[in-house]
Short mmCIF file of C-alpha atoms and ligand atoms in Angstrom, two decimals:
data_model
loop_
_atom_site.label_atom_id
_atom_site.label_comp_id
_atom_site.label_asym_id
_atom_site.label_seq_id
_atom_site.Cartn_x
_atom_site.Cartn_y
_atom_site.Cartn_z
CA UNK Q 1 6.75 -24.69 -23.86
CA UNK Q 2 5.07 -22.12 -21.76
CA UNK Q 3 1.84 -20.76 -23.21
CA UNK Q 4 2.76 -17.32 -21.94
CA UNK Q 5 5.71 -17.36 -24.19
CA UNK Q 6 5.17 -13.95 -25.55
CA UNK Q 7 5.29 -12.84 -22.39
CA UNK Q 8 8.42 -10.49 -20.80
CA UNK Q 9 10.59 -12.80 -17.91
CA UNK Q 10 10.21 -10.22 -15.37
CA UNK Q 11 7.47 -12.59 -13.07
CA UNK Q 12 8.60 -15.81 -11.90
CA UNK Q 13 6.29 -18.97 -12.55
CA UNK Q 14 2.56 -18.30 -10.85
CA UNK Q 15 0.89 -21.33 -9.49
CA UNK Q 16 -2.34 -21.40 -11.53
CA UNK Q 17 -4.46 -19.09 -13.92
CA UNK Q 18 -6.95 -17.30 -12.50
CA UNK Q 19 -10.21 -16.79 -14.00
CA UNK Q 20 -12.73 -15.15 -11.71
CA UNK Q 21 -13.58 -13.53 -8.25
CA UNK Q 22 -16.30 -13.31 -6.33
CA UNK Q 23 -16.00 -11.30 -3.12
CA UNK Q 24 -12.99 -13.09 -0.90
CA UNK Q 25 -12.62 -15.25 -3.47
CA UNK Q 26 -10.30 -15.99 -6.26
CA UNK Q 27 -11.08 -19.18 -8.82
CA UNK Q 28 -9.16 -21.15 -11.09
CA UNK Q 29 -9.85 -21.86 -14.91
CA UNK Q 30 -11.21 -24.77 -13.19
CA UNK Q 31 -13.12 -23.57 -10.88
CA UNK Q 32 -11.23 -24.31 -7.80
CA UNK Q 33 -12.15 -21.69 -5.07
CA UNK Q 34 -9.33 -19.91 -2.78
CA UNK Q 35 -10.34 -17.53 -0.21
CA UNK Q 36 -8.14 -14.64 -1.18
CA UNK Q 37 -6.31 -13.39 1.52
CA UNK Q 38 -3.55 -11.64 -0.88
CA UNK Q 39 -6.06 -9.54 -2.65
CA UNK Q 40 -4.53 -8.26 -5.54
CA UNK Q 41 -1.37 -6.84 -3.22
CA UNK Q 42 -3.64 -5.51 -1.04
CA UNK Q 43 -5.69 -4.01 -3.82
CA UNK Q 44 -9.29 -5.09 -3.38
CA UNK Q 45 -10.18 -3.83 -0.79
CA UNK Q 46 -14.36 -4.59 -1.42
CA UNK Q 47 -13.18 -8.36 -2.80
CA UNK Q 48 -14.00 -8.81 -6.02
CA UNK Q 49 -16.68 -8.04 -8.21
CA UNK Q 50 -18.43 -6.23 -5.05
CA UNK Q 51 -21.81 -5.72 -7.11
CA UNK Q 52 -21.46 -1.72 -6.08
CA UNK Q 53 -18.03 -1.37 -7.85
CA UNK Q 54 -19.39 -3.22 -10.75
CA UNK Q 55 -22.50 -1.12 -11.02
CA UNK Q 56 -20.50 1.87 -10.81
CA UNK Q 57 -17.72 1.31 -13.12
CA UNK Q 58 -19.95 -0.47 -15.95
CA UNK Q 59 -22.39 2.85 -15.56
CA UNK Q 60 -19.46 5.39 -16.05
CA UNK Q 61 -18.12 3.03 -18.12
CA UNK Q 62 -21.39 3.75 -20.66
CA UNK Q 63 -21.32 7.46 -19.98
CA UNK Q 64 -17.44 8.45 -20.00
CA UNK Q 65 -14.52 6.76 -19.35
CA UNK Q 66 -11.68 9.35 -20.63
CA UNK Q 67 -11.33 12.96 -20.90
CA UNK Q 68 -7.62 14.00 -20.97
CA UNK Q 69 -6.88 16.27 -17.39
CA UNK Q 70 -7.17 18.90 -20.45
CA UNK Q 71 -10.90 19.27 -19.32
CA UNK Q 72 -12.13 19.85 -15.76
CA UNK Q 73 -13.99 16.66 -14.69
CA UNK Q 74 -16.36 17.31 -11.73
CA UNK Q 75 -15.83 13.96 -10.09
CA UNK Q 76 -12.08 14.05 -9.44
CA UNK Q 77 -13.04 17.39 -7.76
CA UNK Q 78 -15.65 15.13 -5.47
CA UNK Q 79 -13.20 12.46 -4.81
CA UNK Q 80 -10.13 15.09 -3.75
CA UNK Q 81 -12.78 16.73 -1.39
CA UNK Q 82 -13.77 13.20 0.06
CA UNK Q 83 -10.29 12.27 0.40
CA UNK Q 84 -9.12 15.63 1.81
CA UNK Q 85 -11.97 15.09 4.43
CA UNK Q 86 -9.90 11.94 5.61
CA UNK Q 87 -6.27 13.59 5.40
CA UNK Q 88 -6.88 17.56 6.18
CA UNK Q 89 -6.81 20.53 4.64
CA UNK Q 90 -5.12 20.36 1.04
CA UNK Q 91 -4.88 19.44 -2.12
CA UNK Q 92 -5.07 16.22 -4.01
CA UNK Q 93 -2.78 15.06 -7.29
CA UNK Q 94 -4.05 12.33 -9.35
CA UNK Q 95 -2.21 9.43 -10.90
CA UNK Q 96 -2.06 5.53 -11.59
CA UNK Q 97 -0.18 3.69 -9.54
CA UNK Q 98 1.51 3.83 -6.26
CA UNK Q 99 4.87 4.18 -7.80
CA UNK Q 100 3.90 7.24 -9.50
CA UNK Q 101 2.37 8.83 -6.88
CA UNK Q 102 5.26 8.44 -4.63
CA UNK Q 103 6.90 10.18 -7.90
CA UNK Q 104 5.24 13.13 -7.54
CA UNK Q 105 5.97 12.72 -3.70
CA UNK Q 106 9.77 13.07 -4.71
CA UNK Q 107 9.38 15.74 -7.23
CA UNK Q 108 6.91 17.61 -4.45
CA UNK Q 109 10.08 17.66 -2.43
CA UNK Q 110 12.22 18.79 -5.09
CA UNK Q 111 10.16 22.16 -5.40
CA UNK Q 112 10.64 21.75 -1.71
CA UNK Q 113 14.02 22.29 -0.89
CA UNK Q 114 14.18 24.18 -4.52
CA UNK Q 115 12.32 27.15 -2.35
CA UNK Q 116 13.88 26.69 0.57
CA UNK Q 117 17.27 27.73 -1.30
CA UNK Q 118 16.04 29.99 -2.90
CA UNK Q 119 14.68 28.36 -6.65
CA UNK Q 120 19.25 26.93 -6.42
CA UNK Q 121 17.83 23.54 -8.44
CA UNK Q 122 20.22 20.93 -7.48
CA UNK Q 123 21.42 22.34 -3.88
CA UNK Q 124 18.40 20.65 -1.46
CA UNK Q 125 17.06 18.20 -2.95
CA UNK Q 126 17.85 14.83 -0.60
CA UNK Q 127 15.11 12.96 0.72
CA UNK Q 128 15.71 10.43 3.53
CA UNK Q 129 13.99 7.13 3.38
CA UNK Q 130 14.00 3.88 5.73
CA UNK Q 131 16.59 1.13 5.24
CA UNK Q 132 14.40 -2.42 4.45
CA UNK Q 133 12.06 0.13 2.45
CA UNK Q 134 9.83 -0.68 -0.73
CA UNK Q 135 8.31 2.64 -2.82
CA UNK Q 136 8.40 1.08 -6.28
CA UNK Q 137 10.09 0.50 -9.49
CA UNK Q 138 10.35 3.19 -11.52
CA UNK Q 139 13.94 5.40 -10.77
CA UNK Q 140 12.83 7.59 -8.22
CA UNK Q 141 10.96 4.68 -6.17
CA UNK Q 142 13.99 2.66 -7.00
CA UNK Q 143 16.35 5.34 -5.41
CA UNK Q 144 14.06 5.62 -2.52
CA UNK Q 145 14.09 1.40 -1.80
CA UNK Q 146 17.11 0.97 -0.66
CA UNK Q 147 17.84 -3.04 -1.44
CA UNK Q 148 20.20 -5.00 -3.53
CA UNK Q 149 17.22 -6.88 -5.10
CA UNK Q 150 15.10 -3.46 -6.34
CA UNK Q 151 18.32 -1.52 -7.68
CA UNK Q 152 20.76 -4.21 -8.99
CA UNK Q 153 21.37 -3.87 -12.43
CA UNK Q 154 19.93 -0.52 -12.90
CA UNK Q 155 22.16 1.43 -11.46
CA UNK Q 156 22.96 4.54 -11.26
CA UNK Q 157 20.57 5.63 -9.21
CA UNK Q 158 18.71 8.90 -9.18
CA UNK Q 159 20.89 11.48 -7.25
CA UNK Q 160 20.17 12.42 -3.39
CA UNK Q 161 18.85 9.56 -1.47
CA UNK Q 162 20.31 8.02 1.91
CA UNK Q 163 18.44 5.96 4.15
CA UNK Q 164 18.54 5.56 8.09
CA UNK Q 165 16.75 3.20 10.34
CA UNK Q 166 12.89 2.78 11.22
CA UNK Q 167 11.93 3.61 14.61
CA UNK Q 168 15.62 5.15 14.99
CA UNK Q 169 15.24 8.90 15.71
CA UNK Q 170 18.61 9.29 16.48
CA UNK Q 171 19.50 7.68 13.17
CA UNK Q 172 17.08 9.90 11.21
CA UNK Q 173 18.49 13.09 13.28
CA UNK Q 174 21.70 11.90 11.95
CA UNK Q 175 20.67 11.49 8.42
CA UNK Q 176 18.93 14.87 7.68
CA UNK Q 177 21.58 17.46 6.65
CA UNK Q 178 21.31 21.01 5.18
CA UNK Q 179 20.77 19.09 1.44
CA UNK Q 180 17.69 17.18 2.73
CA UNK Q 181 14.32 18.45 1.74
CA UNK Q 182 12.10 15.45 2.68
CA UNK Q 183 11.44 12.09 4.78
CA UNK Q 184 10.06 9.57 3.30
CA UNK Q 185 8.63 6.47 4.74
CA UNK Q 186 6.06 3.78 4.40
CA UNK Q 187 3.67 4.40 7.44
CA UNK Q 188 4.09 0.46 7.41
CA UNK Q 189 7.03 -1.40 5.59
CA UNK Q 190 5.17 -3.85 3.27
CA UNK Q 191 6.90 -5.31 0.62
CA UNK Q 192 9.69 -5.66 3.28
CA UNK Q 193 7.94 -8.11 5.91
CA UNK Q 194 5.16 -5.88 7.10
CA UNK Q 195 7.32 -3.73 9.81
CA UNK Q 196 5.22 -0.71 11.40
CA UNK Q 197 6.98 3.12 12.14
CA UNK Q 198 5.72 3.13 16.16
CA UNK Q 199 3.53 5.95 16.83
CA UNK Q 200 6.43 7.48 19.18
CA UNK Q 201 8.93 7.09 16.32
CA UNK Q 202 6.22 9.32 14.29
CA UNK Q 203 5.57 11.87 16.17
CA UNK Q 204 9.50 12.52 17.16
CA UNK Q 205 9.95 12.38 13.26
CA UNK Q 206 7.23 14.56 12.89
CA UNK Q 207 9.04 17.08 15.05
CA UNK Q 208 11.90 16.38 14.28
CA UNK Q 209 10.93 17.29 10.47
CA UNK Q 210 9.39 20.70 11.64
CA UNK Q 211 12.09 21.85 13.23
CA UNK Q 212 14.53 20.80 10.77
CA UNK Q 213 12.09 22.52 7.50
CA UNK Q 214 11.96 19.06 6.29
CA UNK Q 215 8.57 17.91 4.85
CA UNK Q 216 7.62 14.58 6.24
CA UNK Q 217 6.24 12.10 3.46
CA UNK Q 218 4.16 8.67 4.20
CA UNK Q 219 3.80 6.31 2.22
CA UNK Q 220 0.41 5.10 2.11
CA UNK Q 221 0.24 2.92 -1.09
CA UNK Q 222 0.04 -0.26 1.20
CA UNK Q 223 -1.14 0.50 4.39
CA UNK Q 224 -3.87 3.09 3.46
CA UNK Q 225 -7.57 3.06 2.43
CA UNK Q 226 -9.05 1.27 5.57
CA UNK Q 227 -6.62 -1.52 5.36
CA UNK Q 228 -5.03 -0.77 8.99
CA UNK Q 229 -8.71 -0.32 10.12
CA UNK Q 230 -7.96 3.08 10.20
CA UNK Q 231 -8.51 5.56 6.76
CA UNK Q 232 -4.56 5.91 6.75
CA UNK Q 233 -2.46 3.66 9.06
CA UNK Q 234 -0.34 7.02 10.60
CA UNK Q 235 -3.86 8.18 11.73
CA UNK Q 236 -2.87 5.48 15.11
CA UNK Q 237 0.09 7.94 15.52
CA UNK Q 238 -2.07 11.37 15.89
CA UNK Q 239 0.64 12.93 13.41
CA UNK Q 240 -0.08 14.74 10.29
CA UNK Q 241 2.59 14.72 7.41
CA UNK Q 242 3.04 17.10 4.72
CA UNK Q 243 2.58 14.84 2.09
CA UNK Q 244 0.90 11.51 1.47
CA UNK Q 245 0.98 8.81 -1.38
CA UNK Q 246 -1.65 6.18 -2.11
CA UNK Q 247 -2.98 3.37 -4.55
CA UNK Q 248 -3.87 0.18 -4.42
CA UNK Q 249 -7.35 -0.16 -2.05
CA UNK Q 250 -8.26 3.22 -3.51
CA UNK Q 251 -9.78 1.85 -7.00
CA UNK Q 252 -10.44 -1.60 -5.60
CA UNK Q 253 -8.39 -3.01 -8.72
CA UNK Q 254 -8.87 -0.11 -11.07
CA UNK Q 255 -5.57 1.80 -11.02
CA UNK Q 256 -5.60 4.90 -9.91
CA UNK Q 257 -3.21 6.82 -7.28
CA UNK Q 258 -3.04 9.97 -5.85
CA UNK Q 259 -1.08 12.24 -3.63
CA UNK Q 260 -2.43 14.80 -0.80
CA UNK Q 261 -0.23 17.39 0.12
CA UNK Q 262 -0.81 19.82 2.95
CA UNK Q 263 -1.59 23.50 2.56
CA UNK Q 264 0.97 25.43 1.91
CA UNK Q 265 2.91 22.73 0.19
CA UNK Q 266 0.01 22.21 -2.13
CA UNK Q 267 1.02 25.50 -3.65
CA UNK Q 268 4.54 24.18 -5.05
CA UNK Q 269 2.51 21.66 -8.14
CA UNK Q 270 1.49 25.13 -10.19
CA UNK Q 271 0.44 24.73 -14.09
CA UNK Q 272 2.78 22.82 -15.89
CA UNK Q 273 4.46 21.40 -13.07
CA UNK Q 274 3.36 18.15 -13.11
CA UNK Q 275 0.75 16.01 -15.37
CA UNK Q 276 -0.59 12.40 -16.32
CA UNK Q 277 -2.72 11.45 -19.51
CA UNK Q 278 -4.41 8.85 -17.29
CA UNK Q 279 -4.42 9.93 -14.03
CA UNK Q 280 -7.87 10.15 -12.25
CA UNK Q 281 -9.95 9.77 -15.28
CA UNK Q 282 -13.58 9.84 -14.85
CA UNK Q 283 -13.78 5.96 -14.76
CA UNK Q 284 -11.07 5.80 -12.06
CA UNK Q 285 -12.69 8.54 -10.16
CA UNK Q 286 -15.91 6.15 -10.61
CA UNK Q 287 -14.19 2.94 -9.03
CA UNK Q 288 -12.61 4.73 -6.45
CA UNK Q 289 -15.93 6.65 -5.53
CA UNK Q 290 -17.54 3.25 -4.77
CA UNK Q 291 -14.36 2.14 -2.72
CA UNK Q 292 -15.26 4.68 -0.79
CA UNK Q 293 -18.93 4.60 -0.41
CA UNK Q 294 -18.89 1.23 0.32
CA UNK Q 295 -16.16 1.98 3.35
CA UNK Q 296 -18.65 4.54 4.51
CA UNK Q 297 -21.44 2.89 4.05
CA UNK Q 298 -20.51 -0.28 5.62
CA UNK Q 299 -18.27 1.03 7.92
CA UNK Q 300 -15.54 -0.86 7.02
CA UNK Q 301 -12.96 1.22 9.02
CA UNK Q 302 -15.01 -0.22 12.07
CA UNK Q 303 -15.46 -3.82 10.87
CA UNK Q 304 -11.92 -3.79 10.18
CA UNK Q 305 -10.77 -2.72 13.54
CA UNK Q 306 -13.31 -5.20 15.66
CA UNK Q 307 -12.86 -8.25 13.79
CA UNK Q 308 -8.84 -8.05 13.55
CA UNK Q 309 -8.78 -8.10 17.70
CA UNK Q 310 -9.51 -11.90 17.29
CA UNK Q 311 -8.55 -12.59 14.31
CA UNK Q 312 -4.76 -11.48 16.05
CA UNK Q 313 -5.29 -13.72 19.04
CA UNK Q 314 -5.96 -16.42 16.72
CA UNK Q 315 -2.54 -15.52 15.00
CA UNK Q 316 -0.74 -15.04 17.78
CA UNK Q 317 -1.69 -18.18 19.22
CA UNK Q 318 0.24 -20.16 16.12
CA UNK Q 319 3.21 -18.36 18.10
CA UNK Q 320 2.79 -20.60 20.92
CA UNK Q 321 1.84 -23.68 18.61
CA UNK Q 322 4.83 -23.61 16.72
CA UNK Q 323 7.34 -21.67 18.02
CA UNK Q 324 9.89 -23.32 15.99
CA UNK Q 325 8.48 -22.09 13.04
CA UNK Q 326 6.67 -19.04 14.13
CA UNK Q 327 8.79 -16.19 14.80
CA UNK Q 328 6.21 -13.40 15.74
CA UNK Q 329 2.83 -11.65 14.19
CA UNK Q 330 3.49 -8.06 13.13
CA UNK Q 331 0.79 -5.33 11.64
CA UNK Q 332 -2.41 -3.61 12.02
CA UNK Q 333 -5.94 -4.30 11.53
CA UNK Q 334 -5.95 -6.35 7.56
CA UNK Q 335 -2.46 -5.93 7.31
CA UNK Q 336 -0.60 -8.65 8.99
CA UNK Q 337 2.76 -10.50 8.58
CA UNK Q 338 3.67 -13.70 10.08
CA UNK Q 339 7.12 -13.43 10.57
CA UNK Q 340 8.31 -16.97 9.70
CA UNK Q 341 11.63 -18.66 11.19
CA UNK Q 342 12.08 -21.07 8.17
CA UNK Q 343 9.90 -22.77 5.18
CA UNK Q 344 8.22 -19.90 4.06
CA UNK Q 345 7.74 -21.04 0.32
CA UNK Q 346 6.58 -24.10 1.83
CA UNK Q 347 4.03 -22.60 3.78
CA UNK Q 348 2.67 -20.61 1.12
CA UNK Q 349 1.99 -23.07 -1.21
CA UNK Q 350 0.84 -25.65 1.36
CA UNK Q 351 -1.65 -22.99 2.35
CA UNK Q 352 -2.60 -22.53 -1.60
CA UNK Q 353 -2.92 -26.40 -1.58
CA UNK Q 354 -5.49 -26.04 0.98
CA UNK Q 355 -7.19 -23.16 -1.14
CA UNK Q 356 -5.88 -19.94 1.12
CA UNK Q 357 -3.93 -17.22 -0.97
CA UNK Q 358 -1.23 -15.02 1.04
CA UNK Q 359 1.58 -13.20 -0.09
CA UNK Q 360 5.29 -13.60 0.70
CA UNK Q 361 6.90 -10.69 1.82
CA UNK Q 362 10.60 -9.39 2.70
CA UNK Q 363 12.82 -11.76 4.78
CA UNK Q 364 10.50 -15.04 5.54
CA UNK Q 365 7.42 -13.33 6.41
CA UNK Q 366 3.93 -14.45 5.18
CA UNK Q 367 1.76 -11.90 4.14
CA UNK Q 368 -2.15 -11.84 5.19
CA UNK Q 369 -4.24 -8.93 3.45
CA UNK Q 370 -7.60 -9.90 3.27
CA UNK Q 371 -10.20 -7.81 1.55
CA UNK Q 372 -12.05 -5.47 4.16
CA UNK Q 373 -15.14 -7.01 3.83
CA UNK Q 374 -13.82 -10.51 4.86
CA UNK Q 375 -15.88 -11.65 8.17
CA UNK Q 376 -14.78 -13.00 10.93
CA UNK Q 377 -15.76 -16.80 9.95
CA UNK Q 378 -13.66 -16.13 6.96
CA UNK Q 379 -10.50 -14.97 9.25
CA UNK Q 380 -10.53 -17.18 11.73
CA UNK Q 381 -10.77 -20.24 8.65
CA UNK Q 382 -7.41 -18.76 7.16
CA UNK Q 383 -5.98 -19.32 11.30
CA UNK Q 384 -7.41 -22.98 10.82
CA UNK Q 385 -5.69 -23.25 7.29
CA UNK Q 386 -2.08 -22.26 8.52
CA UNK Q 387 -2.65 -24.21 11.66
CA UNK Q 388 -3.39 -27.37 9.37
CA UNK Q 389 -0.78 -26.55 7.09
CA UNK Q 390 2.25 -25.59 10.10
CA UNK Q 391 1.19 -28.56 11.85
CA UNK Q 392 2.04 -30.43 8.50
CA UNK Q 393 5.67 -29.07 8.77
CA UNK Q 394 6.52 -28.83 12.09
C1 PLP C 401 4.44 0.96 -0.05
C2 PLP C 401 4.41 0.85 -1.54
N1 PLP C 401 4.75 1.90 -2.29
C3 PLP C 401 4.73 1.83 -3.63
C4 PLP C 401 4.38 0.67 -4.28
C5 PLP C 401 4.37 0.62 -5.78
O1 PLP C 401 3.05 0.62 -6.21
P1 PLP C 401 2.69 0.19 -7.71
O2 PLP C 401 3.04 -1.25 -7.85
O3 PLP C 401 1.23 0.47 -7.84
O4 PLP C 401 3.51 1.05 -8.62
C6 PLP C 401 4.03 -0.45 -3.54
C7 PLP C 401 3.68 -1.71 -4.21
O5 PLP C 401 3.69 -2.77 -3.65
C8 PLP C 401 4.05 -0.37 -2.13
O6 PLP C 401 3.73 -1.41 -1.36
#
């Protein structure tokens, strides 16, 4: 019998138990070392443990950890001016998680089209997302993903939603009606194999979204926080949405989400609008303060975007090794997918057999998201680990 029988179903079997982690890496309750290339879902962004973070979360930790949003707490107010330095003018909504940031996303268009029709609830409220899409599992992310696997079972759905194709203006022109008050896309598809929106594609949306009064929503939770090498992966693009959702990297593994909207949007959360017990508490606001100073200090955006160049070579290369495994590499920067043409379960855990840790992802891609501190030794020994471990299979 399963020692985690107490447990709810809703994970399938994991390989081992972790214990601890040290920068890139993850160990075992016995010890065993794995270079940690899935971090957390693309969550620690400094590794683990990165003695900064620590410092900073067990000092706020002994001052104050929780306040209620009843109470003004002055460094929620720094981190929405540090993160409105990276998005733009606006206004910053704190949360937990990336699924309940891109709820307020979904309510922000709500008030949306509720003003555009004059305060009519219920007559413009659709939001258009991407088909092969992933923006979580409460209802509204549910609605917004639109795949058998998220929303079987739970259906019905939340009212509104249709979905066109990625990188298909034509198909986006097509979807936007009169009821549609948003787009709303993942700057990168993650959960679904780690498929970018091309920076043409963007900026026609982007236009295409002015024109239309539509507000234009990214979905950050992923691909944001330095993971792309850039702050937020659209910044490639030169566009700037309305709206903007993001997570994961931004506590380095202490929850905590947030959404930026642009001025004037901003002005549509008023008093009473919207609210979280949790949301940027001061020992959130502490952990994702250090992700942040760390980036900065480090420059991590930098790091990110010289050492991927090879690291992507190196990938690419397994293309030409094994092209009858290897499809194709797709992503930016830390956020890579190895589009697989079969065996991807076996790849993953002869990879974990040979102490690397990736992530699968959508239709037989394998995941790489390595913490942004990983070096360049480090990336080019997970190349030599899926080398050793496709040449095993091929
Ligand atoms: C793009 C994107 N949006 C939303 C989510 C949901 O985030 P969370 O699991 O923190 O609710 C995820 C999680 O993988 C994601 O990748």
């Amino acid at each position: 019998m399963s020692h985690y029988q107490n447990l709810a179903k809703n994970y399938g079997p994991t390989p081992f138990d972790a214990k601890r982690g040290e920068g890139v890496y993850l160990y075992d309750q016995e010890e065993r070392r794995y270079l940690d290339f899935s971090s957390g879902i693309a969550v620690n962004a400094l590794g683990h443990s990165h003695p900064t973070w620590v410092k900073a979360v067990q000092e706020q930790a002994a001052e104050l950890v929780h306040c209620s949003n009843l109470f003004g707490i002055p460094s929620q107010q720094r981190l929405a001016d540090r993160l409105v330095k990276y998005a733009g003018p606006g206004r910053i909504l704190f949360c937990n998680s990336g699924a309940e940031s891109n709820e307020a996303l979904i309510k922000l268009a709500r008030l949306h089209g509720a003003k555009r029709v004059g305060r009519k609830e219920g007559v413009c409220f659709g939001i258009v997302c991407a088909e092969n899409a992933f923006h979580g599992r409460t209802f509204g992310g549910m609605a917004a993903t639109p795949q058998e696997k998220i929303q079987g079972g739970f259906r019905p759905m939340l009212d509104g939603f249709s979905h066109a194709v990625l990188n298909d203006i034509k198909s986006f022109d097509t979807a936007i009606d009169n009821s549609t008050a948003a787009v709303f896309l993942e700057s990168i598809q993650g959960e679904g194999g780690v498929f970018p929106a091309d920076s043409g594609f963007l900026r026609e949306l982007r236009a295409l979204c002015t024109e239309r009064g539509v507000l234009l929503m990214l979905d950050e939770v992923q691909c944001g926080i330095g993971r792309t090498g850039h702050f937020f992966a659209f910044e490639k693009s030169g566009v700037l949405p309305d709206a903007i959702g993001m997570a994961k990297g931004l506590g380095g593994g202490f929850p905590i989400g947030a959404i930026w909207m642009s001025e004037p949007y901003a002005e549509l959360y008023q008093p009473g609008s919207h609210g979280t017990t949790f949301g940027g508490n001061p020992l959130a606001c502490a952990a994702a303060h250090s992700v942040l100073d760390v980036i900065e200090r480090e420059d991590l955006l930098k790091h990110v975007r010289a050492v991927s160049k090879n690291w992507h070579i190196e990938l690419n290369q397994l293309v030409n090794d094994f092209p009858e495994i290897v499809a194709e590499v797709r992503g930016q920067g830390f956020m890579v997918g190895l589009a697989l043409k079969c065996h991807l379960n076996e790849v993953v855990a002869s990879v974990r057999e040979k102490s690397l840790l990736v992530v699968p992802a959508g239709h037989q891609t394998l995941r790489l998201l390595p913490p942004l501190i990983a070096t360049s030794e480090q990336l080019s020994e997970s190349v030599q680990i899926l080398k050793a471990a496709l040449s095993e299979l091929s």
